[in-house]
Coordinates of C-alpha atoms and ligand atoms in Angstrom, one line a residue:
M1 CA 0.0 0.0 0.0
N2 CA 1.2 3.4 -0.8
V3 CA 1.3 5.4 2.5
T4 CA 1.5 8.8 0.9
T5 CA -1.8 8.4 -1.0
T6 CA -3.5 7.0 2.0
V7 CA -2.5 9.8 4.3
A8 CA -3.7 12.3 1.7
R9 CA -7.1 11.2 2.9
I10 CA -6.3 12.3 6.5
P11 CA -5.8 16.1 6.1
N12 CA -4.0 16.9 9.4
L13 CA -1.6 13.9 9.3
H14 CA -0.8 14.9 5.7
K15 CA 0.1 18.4 6.9
V16 CA 2.4 17.1 9.6
L17 CA 4.1 14.7 7.2
S18 CA 4.7 17.3 4.6
G19 CA 6.2 19.5 7.3
I20 CA 8.6 16.7 8.3
S21 CA 9.5 16.0 4.6
Y22 CA 10.1 19.6 3.6
S23 CA 12.9 20.0 1.2
W24 CA 14.5 22.5 -1.2
R25 CA 14.9 21.8 -4.9
I26 CA 18.6 22.5 -5.7
G27 CA 18.1 21.8 -9.4
K28 CA 18.2 19.1 -12.0
I29 CA 21.3 16.9 -12.1
F30 CA 21.5 15.0 -15.4
G31 CA 17.8 15.8 -15.7
V32 CA 16.9 14.3 -12.4
P33 CA 15.2 16.8 -10.0
T34 CA 17.3 16.8 -6.8
D35 CA 16.1 18.0 -3.4
L36 CA 17.9 18.8 -0.2
H37 CA 16.1 17.8 3.0
W38 CA 15.6 20.6 5.5
T39 CA 17.6 18.8 8.1
F40 CA 20.7 19.9 6.1
V41 CA 20.5 23.2 8.2
F42 CA 22.0 21.1 11.0
V43 CA 25.2 20.5 9.0
P44 CA 26.7 24.1 9.1
T45 CA 25.2 24.5 12.6
A46 CA 27.0 21.4 13.9
I47 CA 30.3 22.4 12.1
L48 CA 30.3 25.9 13.6
Y49 CA 29.3 24.5 17.0
F50 CA 32.1 22.0 17.2
A51 CA 34.7 24.4 15.8
Y52 CA 33.9 26.9 18.5
T53 CA 35.6 26.8 21.9
P54 CA 34.6 29.3 24.6
G55 CA 37.5 31.5 25.5
Y56 CA 39.4 30.6 22.3
G57 CA 36.8 31.6 19.7
M58 CA 36.2 30.1 16.3
N59 CA 38.7 27.7 14.9
W60 CA 38.2 28.5 11.2
Q61 CA 40.7 25.9 10.1
S62 CA 38.8 23.1 11.8
A63 CA 35.5 24.6 10.4
A64 CA 36.9 24.5 6.9
W65 CA 38.2 20.9 7.3
W66 CA 34.8 19.6 8.5
S67 CA 33.0 21.6 5.8
T68 CA 35.2 19.8 3.2
I69 CA 34.4 16.4 4.8
A70 CA 30.7 17.2 4.8
L71 CA 30.9 18.3 1.1
L72 CA 32.7 15.1 0.2
L73 CA 30.2 12.9 2.0
F74 CA 27.4 14.8 0.2
T75 CA 29.0 14.2 -3.2
F76 CA 29.5 10.5 -2.5
I77 CA 25.9 10.0 -1.5
L78 CA 24.7 12.1 -4.5
V79 CA 26.8 10.0 -6.9
H80 CA 25.3 6.8 -5.3
E81 CA 21.8 8.0 -5.8
L82 CA 22.6 9.3 -9.4
G83 CA 23.9 5.7 -10.1
H84 CA 20.4 4.3 -9.2
A85 CA 18.5 7.1 -11.0
L86 CA 20.5 7.2 -14.2
V87 CA 20.6 3.4 -14.7
A88 CA 16.9 3.3 -14.0
R89 CA 16.2 5.9 -16.7
D90 CA 18.5 4.0 -19.0
R91 CA 16.4 0.9 -18.5
G92 CA 13.2 2.8 -19.3
V93 CA 12.1 3.4 -15.7
R94 CA 11.2 6.9 -14.5
A95 CA 13.4 8.5 -11.9
D96 CA 11.2 11.2 -10.4
R97 CA 13.4 12.7 -7.8
I98 CA 16.5 12.3 -5.7
I99 CA 16.4 13.5 -2.1
L100 CA 19.5 14.0 0.0
F101 CA 19.6 13.8 3.8
P102 CA 22.7 14.8 5.8
L103 CA 23.8 11.1 6.1
G104 CA 22.0 9.4 3.3
G105 CA 19.7 9.8 0.4
G106 CA 17.0 8.2 -1.8
A107 CA 16.1 7.9 -5.4
Y108 CA 12.4 7.8 -6.0
L109 CA 11.6 5.3 -8.7
P110 CA 7.8 4.9 -9.0
D111 CA 8.0 1.8 -11.2
Q112 CA 10.2 -1.2 -11.2
P113 CA 12.0 -2.5 -14.3
K114 CA 10.2 -5.5 -15.7
Q115 CA 13.2 -7.8 -16.3
L116 CA 14.9 -9.3 -13.3
W117 CA 18.4 -8.4 -14.5
A118 CA 17.4 -4.8 -15.1
E119 CA 16.0 -4.5 -11.6
V120 CA 19.2 -6.0 -10.1
L121 CA 21.3 -3.6 -12.2
V122 CA 19.3 -0.6 -11.0
Y123 CA 19.8 -1.6 -7.3
A124 CA 23.5 -2.4 -7.8
A125 CA 24.2 0.8 -9.7
G126 CA 24.4 2.9 -6.4
P127 CA 27.1 0.7 -4.8
L128 CA 28.9 0.4 -8.2
A129 CA 29.0 4.2 -8.5
N130 CA 30.8 4.3 -5.2
I131 CA 33.2 1.5 -6.2
F132 CA 34.0 3.6 -9.3
L133 CA 34.9 6.6 -7.1
A134 CA 37.0 4.4 -4.9
I135 CA 38.9 3.1 -7.9
L136 CA 39.6 6.7 -9.1
A137 CA 40.9 7.6 -5.7
W138 CA 43.0 4.4 -5.6
I139 CA 44.6 5.3 -8.9
A140 CA 45.2 8.9 -7.8
L141 CA 46.8 7.7 -4.6
L142 CA 49.1 5.3 -6.5
L143 CA 50.4 8.3 -8.5
R144 CA 51.3 10.2 -5.3
P145 CA 54.7 9.8 -3.5
D146 CA 54.4 6.8 -1.0
G147 CA 51.1 5.9 -2.6
E148 CA 51.1 2.3 -1.6
L149 CA 51.9 3.1 2.0
L150 CA 49.1 5.7 2.0
I151 CA 46.6 3.2 0.6
A152 CA 47.5 0.7 3.3
Y153 CA 47.1 3.4 6.0
F154 CA 43.7 4.6 4.7
L155 CA 42.3 1.1 4.5
R156 CA 43.5 0.5 8.0
L157 CA 45.8 -2.3 6.8
S158 CA 48.7 -0.8 8.7
G159 CA 47.9 1.2 11.8
N160 CA 51.4 2.5 12.2
I161 CA 51.9 5.6 10.2
V162 CA 55.3 7.2 9.8
L163 CA 53.9 9.6 7.1
R164 CA 52.0 12.8 7.6
P165 CA 49.6 12.7 4.7
A166 CA 49.2 16.0 2.8
I167 CA 45.7 17.5 2.6
L168 CA 45.2 16.2 -0.9
D169 CA 46.3 12.7 0.2
Q170 CA 43.8 12.8 3.1
I171 CA 41.0 13.8 0.8
L172 CA 41.9 11.0 -1.6
G173 CA 42.2 8.5 1.3
I174 CA 38.7 9.6 2.6
T175 CA 37.3 9.2 -0.9
L176 CA 38.8 5.7 -1.1
G177 CA 37.7 4.5 2.4
V178 CA 34.3 6.1 2.6
N179 CA 33.2 4.9 -0.9
L180 CA 34.3 1.4 -0.2
L181 CA 32.3 1.5 3.1
L182 CA 29.2 3.0 1.3
A183 CA 29.5 0.3 -1.4
F184 CA 29.9 -2.8 0.7
G185 CA 27.7 -1.5 3.6
N186 CA 24.8 -1.0 1.1
L187 CA 25.4 -4.5 -0.4
L188 CA 24.6 -6.3 2.9
P189 CA 21.7 -8.6 2.1
A190 CA 19.3 -6.8 4.4
Y191 CA 16.2 -4.8 3.7
P192 CA 16.1 -1.8 3.1
L193 CA 19.7 -1.8 1.8
D194 CA 20.4 -2.2 -1.9
G195 CA 21.8 -5.7 -1.2
G196 CA 18.5 -6.7 0.4
R197 CA 16.5 -5.4 -2.6
I198 CA 18.8 -7.3 -5.0
L199 CA 18.3 -10.5 -2.9
R200 CA 14.5 -9.9 -2.8
A201 CA 14.5 -9.5 -6.6
L202 CA 16.5 -12.8 -7.0
L203 CA 14.2 -14.7 -4.6
R204 CA 11.0 -13.4 -6.0
K205 CA 10.7 -16.0 -8.7
P206 CA 11.5 -19.1 -6.6
L207 CA 9.8 -18.0 -3.4
G208 CA 7.1 -15.5 -4.4
A209 CA 6.8 -11.8 -3.7
R210 CA 5.6 -12.0 -0.1
T211 CA 7.9 -14.8 1.1
S212 CA 11.0 -13.1 -0.4
T213 CA 10.0 -9.8 1.4
I214 CA 9.7 -11.7 4.6
V215 CA 13.1 -13.3 4.1
V216 CA 15.0 -10.0 3.4
T217 CA 13.2 -8.1 6.2
A218 CA 14.0 -10.9 8.7
L219 CA 17.6 -10.7 7.5
G220 CA 17.4 -6.9 8.1
V221 CA 16.6 -7.6 11.8
L222 CA 19.2 -10.4 12.1
I223 CA 22.0 -8.4 10.5
G224 CA 20.9 -5.1 12.2
I225 CA 21.2 -6.4 15.8
P226 CA 24.9 -7.4 15.7
L227 CA 25.6 -4.1 13.8
V228 CA 24.0 -2.1 16.7
W229 CA 26.3 -4.1 19.1
L230 CA 29.3 -3.4 16.8
G231 CA 28.5 0.3 16.7
F232 CA 28.5 0.4 20.5
K233 CA 31.7 -1.7 20.7
L234 CA 33.5 0.6 18.3
G235 CA 32.0 3.7 19.8
D236 CA 30.5 4.6 16.4
P237 CA 27.2 6.3 16.9
L238 CA 26.6 6.5 13.1
L239 CA 26.9 2.7 12.7
A240 CA 24.6 2.1 15.7
C241 CA 22.0 4.6 14.5
G242 CA 22.2 3.2 10.9
A243 CA 21.7 -0.3 12.2
V244 CA 18.7 0.7 14.3
F245 CA 17.3 2.4 11.2
I246 CA 17.7 -0.9 9.3
I247 CA 15.9 -2.9 12.0
L248 CA 13.0 -0.4 12.2
L249 CA 12.5 -0.2 8.4
S250 CA 12.8 -4.0 8.1
G251 CA 10.3 -4.4 11.0
M252 CA 7.8 -2.1 9.2
E253 CA 8.2 -3.8 5.9
Y254 CA 7.9 -7.2 7.5
R255 CA 4.6 -6.1 9.2
N256 CA 3.5 -4.7 5.9
G257 CA 4.2 -8.1 4.2
W258 CA 2.0 -9.9 6.8
Q259 CA -0.7 -7.2 6.5
R260 CA -0.8 -7.7 2.7
R261 CA -1.1 -11.4 3.3
R262 CA -3.9 -10.9 5.7
L263 CA -5.8 -8.6 3.2
A264 CA -5.2 -11.0 0.4
K265 CA -7.0 -13.7 2.4
T266 CA -9.9 -11.5 3.3
A267 CA -13.1 -11.0 1.2
P268 CA -14.8 -7.5 1.0
K269 CA -17.7 -9.1 2.9
A270 CA -15.6 -8.7 6.2
V271 CA -15.7 -4.9 6.0
L272 CA -18.7 -4.4 3.9
R273 CA -21.0 -1.5 4.7
V274 CA -24.6 -2.2 3.6
S275 CA -26.9 0.7 2.9
E276 CA -30.3 0.4 4.5
G277 CA -32.6 0.9 1.5
E278 CA -32.1 4.3 -0.2
G279 CA -32.1 6.3 3.0
W280 CA -28.3 6.9 3.0
R281 CA -27.9 7.9 -0.5
V282 CA -26.7 11.4 -1.1
F283 CA -28.1 13.2 -4.2
T284 CA -26.1 15.9 -6.0
S285 CA -29.2 18.2 -5.8
E286 CA -29.2 18.2 -1.9
T287 CA -27.9 20.9 0.5
V288 CA -24.9 20.5 2.8
G289 CA -27.3 20.6 5.8
A290 CA -29.4 17.7 4.7
V291 CA -26.3 15.6 4.0
R292 CA -24.8 16.5 7.4
Q293 CA -27.9 15.1 9.0
R294 CA -27.6 11.9 7.0
F295 CA -24.0 11.5 8.2
R296 CA -25.1 11.9 11.8
A297 CA -27.9 9.4 11.3
S298 CA -25.8 6.8 9.5
G299 CA -22.6 7.2 11.5
W300 CA -20.7 6.5 8.2
P301 CA -17.5 8.4 7.4
V302 CA -18.3 8.4 3.7
L303 CA -21.6 8.3 1.8
P304 CA -22.3 7.3 -1.8
V305 CA -23.5 10.1 -4.1
F306 CA -26.1 9.6 -6.8
N307 CA -27.3 11.7 -9.7
Q308 CA -30.9 12.4 -10.6
W309 CA -31.2 9.1 -12.5
N310 CA -30.2 7.2 -9.4
E311 CA -26.8 6.3 -10.8
Q312 CA -23.9 6.4 -8.4
I313 CA -21.3 9.1 -9.5
G314 CA -19.0 9.1 -6.5
F315 CA -18.6 9.6 -2.7
V316 CA -18.7 12.4 -0.2
E317 CA -16.7 12.4 3.0
T318 CA -17.9 13.9 6.3
S319 CA -14.6 15.5 7.2
V320 CA -14.5 17.4 3.9
L321 CA -18.0 18.8 4.7
E322 CA -17.0 19.7 8.2
E323 CA -13.8 21.4 7.2
E324 CA -14.7 23.1 3.9
A325 CA -18.5 23.8 3.8
D326 CA -19.4 27.2 5.4
S327 CA -23.2 27.0 5.4
D328 CA -25.9 24.4 5.6
E329 CA -27.8 26.1 2.7
E330 CA -25.2 25.6 0.0
A331 CA -25.3 22.7 -2.5
V332 CA -23.4 19.6 -1.6
A333 CA -22.3 18.9 -5.2
P334 CA -18.9 20.8 -5.1
Y335 CA -17.8 18.7 -2.1
C336 CA -18.5 15.3 -3.7
E337 CA -15.7 13.4 -5.3
A338 CA -17.0 12.3 -8.7
E339 CA -14.9 9.2 -8.9
F340 CA -15.2 5.7 -7.5
I341 CA -14.3 2.2 -8.4
T342 CA -16.5 -1.0 -8.4
A343 CA -15.5 -4.5 -7.4
P344 CA -17.1 -7.9 -7.5
P345 CA -17.7 -9.5 -4.0
E346 CA -15.2 -12.3 -4.8
E347 CA -12.2 -9.9 -5.3
D348 CA -9.8 -10.1 -2.4
L349 CA -9.4 -7.1 -0.1
L350 CA -5.8 -6.6 -1.0
S351 CA -6.5 -6.1 -4.6
V352 CA -9.6 -3.9 -3.9
T353 CA -7.5 -1.7 -1.5
E354 CA -4.7 -1.4 -4.0
R355 CA -7.1 -0.3 -6.7
I356 CA -8.7 2.2 -4.3
V357 CA -5.3 3.7 -3.4
T358 CA -4.2 3.8 -7.1
A359 CA -7.4 5.6 -8.1
N360 CA -7.1 7.9 -5.1
V361 CA -10.8 7.5 -4.2
Y362 CA -12.7 7.1 -0.9
G363 CA -13.8 3.6 -1.5
A364 CA -15.2 0.9 -3.7
T365 CA -18.8 0.0 -4.5
I366 CA -19.3 -3.7 -4.4
L367 CA -21.6 -4.9 -7.2
G368 CA -23.0 -8.4 -7.6
K369 CA -24.4 -10.1 -10.7
G370 CA -26.2 -7.8 -13.1
G371 CA -24.8 -4.7 -11.4
K372 CA -26.8 -5.3 -8.2
L373 CA -25.6 -3.0 -5.4
I374 CA -24.3 -5.1 -2.5
G375 CA -22.5 -2.5 -0.4
Y376 CA -19.4 -0.4 0.0
V377 CA -15.8 -0.8 1.2
F378 CA -14.0 2.2 2.6
T379 CA -10.3 2.7 3.2
E380 CA -11.0 3.4 6.9
D381 CA -12.6 0.0 7.4
V382 CA -9.7 -1.7 5.7
M383 CA -7.3 0.1 8.1
G384 CA -9.6 -1.4 10.9
V385 CA -8.9 -4.9 9.6
L386 CA -5.1 -4.3 9.8
K387 CA -5.4 -2.9 13.4
R388 CA -7.2 -6.0 14.6
R389 CA -4.5 -8.2 16.1
W390 CA -6.3 -11.5 16.0
W391 CA -8.3 -11.4 12.9
V392 CA -10.8 -14.2 12.7
R393 CA -12.0 -14.9 9.2
Ligands
LIG1 ZN1 21.4 2.7 -2.9

């Protein structure tokens, strides 16, 4: 289920979420719209905070150094996401947007490539882009004096350093080390990392979509837990936080997998709302006041709307009337959503819900043989099914 379209139905939650996800468009990079998440304001703030010592003032040299590191990290993450986005576009899949967070990023690909190898390539392209940067840094370091010693030092192969690396060597070393870390870290076979998505794509055919999701999300938790421990052991808060993030997202996707399974095994009958005669039909010719009364009488969150020939044309939602209609005397028609979908009673609830979300409507009208009206399924009632812990069919 697509969360963003579902929350669009809940106005206040939508406002809160769009506040949290606020970002600035920095432009198009190779034609891909690229956004900076608002939490980036913490980056210069943190750099200035840590470069300042009371009594000594601002250490501008330290501020410049950490700004360079931040800029490098930003570039490595951008290159990673561009890897995904550009390969996706090359395989004929839209890349709508790249969003960059201070310590990560995401490429929004609304569709998935049809062929398995194209899908694997799209997910592998991010880590491969980082490996490419690491190789460039490796070659550049080899061309420097004491290059081999420097490489061994930066890869932590020899802890004892007799050299004092120049600034350029340090930057190349960071490019080498961080990109290898980004590449191999993201290739761990755990959801939501690229490696987990590759594994899921590979397992989809032999195991099926739902089981392969369950496998990679379970791996996310299994791999995440020792990584949290390792983060604490090494005193690395980034690793620990990243691992907690992996566990949380895997847990959510795992739950999502079970919920889809549950919906797929449920018939619309379980959440069907049956209209008592014609009493709860809204007609486009009615006033807001009359419809408000009908909402109170029925207790329904949504009511079906009919035209003068008694044909359904859509739905109207009580919260829309409460928030947008000013007076009881005005016509209800402008507040109705003139779109709805129909479904046969045999269709499973997962498929009906997915169609409701895709069409971005309030619900589905369930029609039996010969177009006989059986009842309605509303998204809110489907949410109710998912909240019930012990669902008895
Ligand atoms: Zn990636």
